[in-house]
GROMACS .gro file of C-alpha atoms in nm:
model
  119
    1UNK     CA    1  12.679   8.105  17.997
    2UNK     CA    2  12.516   7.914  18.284
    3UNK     CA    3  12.683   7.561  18.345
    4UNK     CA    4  12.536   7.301  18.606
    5UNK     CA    5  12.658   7.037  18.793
    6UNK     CA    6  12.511   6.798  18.962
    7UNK     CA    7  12.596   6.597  19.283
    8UNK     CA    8  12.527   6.350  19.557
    9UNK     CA    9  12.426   6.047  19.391
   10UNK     CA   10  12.557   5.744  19.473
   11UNK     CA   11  12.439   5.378  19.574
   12UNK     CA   12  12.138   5.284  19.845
   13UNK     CA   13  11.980   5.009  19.937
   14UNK     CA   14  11.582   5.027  19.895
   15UNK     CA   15  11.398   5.242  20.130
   16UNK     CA   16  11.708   5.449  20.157
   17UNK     CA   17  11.744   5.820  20.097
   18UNK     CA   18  11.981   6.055  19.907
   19UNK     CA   19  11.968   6.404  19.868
   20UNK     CA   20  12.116   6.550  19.489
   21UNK     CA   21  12.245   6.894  19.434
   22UNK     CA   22  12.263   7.078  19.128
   23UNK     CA   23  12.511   7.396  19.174
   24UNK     CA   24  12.427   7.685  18.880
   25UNK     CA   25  12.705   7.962  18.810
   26UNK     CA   26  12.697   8.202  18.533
   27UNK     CA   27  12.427   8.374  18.458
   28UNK     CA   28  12.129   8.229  18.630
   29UNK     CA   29  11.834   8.543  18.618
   30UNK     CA   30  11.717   8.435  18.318
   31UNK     CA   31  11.646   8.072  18.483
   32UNK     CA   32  11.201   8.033  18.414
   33UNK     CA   33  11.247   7.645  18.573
   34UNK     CA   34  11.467   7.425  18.725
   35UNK     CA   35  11.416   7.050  18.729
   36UNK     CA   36  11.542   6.716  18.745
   37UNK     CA   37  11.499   6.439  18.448
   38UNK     CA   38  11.610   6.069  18.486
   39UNK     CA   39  11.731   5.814  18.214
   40UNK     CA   40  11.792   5.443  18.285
   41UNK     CA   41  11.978   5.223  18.057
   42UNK     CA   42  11.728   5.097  17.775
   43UNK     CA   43  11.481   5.347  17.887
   44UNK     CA   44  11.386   5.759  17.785
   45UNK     CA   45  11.465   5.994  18.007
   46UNK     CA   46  11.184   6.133  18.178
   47UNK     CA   47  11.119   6.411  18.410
   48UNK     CA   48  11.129   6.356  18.763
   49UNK     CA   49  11.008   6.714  18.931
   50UNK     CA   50  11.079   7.050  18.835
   51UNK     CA   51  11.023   7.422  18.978
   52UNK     CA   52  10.845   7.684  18.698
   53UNK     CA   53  10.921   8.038  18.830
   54UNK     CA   54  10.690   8.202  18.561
   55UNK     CA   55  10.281   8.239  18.628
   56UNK     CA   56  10.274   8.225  18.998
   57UNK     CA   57  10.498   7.934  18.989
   58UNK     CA   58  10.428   7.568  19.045
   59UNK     CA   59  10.601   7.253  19.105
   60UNK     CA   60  10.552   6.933  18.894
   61UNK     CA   61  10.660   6.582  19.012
   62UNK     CA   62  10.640   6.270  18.806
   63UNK     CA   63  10.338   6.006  18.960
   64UNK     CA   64  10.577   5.755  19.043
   65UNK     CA   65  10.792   5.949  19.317
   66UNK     CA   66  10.527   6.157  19.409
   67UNK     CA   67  10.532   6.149  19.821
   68UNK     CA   68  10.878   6.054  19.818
   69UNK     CA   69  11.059   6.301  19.597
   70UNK     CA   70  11.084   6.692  19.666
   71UNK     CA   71  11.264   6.945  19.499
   72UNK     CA   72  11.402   7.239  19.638
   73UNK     CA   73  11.596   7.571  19.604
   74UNK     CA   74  11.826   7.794  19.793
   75UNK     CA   75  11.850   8.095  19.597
   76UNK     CA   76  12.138   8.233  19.788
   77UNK     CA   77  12.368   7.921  19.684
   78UNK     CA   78  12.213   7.916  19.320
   79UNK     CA   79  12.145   7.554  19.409
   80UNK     CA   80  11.852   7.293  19.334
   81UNK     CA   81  11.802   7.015  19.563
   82UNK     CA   82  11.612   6.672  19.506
   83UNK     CA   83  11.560   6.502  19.817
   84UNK     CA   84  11.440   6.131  19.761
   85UNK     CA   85  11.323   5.915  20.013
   86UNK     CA   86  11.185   5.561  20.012
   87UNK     CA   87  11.410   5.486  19.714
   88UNK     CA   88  11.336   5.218  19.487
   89UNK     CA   89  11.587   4.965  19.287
   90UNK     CA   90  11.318   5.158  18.974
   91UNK     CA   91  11.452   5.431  19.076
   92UNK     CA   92  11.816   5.378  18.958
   93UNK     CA   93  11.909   5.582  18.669
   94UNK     CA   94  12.153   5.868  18.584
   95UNK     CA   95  11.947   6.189  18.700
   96UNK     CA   96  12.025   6.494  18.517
   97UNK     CA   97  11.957   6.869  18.654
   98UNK     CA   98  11.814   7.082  18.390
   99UNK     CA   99  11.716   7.474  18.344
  100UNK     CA  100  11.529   7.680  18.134
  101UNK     CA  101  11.774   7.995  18.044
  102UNK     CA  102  11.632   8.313  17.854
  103UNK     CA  103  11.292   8.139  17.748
  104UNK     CA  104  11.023   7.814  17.787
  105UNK     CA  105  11.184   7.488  17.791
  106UNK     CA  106  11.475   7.322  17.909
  107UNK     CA  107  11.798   7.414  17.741
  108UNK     CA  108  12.062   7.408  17.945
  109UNK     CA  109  12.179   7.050  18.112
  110UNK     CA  110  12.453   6.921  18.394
  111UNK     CA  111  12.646   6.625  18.366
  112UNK     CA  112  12.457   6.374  18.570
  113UNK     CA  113  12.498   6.210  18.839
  114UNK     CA  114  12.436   5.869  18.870
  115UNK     CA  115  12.184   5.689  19.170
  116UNK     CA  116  12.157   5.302  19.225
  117UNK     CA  117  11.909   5.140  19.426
  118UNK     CA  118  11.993   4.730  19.514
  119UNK     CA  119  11.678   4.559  19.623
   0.00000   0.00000   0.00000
């Protein structure tokens, strides 16, 4: 069973950065994406960027932190990254790393982490 956990958040001050990890163990092969969603309070959770590993593979980021959000992997860790830069007070939410294990779509979630953003 693959378990996730996610870390780094914490609280910024606008145009700050942070940089969140999401650390995979079990049995991560199976993994077809890795991304990261977002929910603030009141609000759905959305996706935020995410990796696809199937069909060439492609990266997806949200419009509003495209330019300032990247996610990344380092395979050897079994870690995702999400570096974000020029944060935003809209950009405070819990952010949640996610996989898709054994098949399409995200099944698998961490814990959150939460990110705040004072103006």
């Amino acid at each position: 069973q693959v378990q996730l956990v996610e870390s780094g958040g914490g609280s910024v001050q606008a145009g700050g950065s942070l940089r969140l990890s999401c650390a995979a163990s079990g049995y991560t092969y199976s993994s077809l994406c890795m991304g990261w969603f977002r929910q603030a309070p009141g609000k759905e959770r959305e996706g935020v960027a995410g990796s696809f590993y199937t069909g060439g593979g492609h990266t997806f980021y949200a419009d509003s932190v495209k330019g300032r959000f990247t996610i990344s992997q380092d395979n050897a860790k079994n870690t995702v990254y999400l570096q974000m830069n020029s944060l935003k007070p809209e950009d405070t939410a819990m952010y949640y790393c996610a996989a898709c294990i054994g098949g399409p779509g995200y099944n698998t979630w961490g814990q959150g982490t939460q990110v705040t953003v004072s103006s």
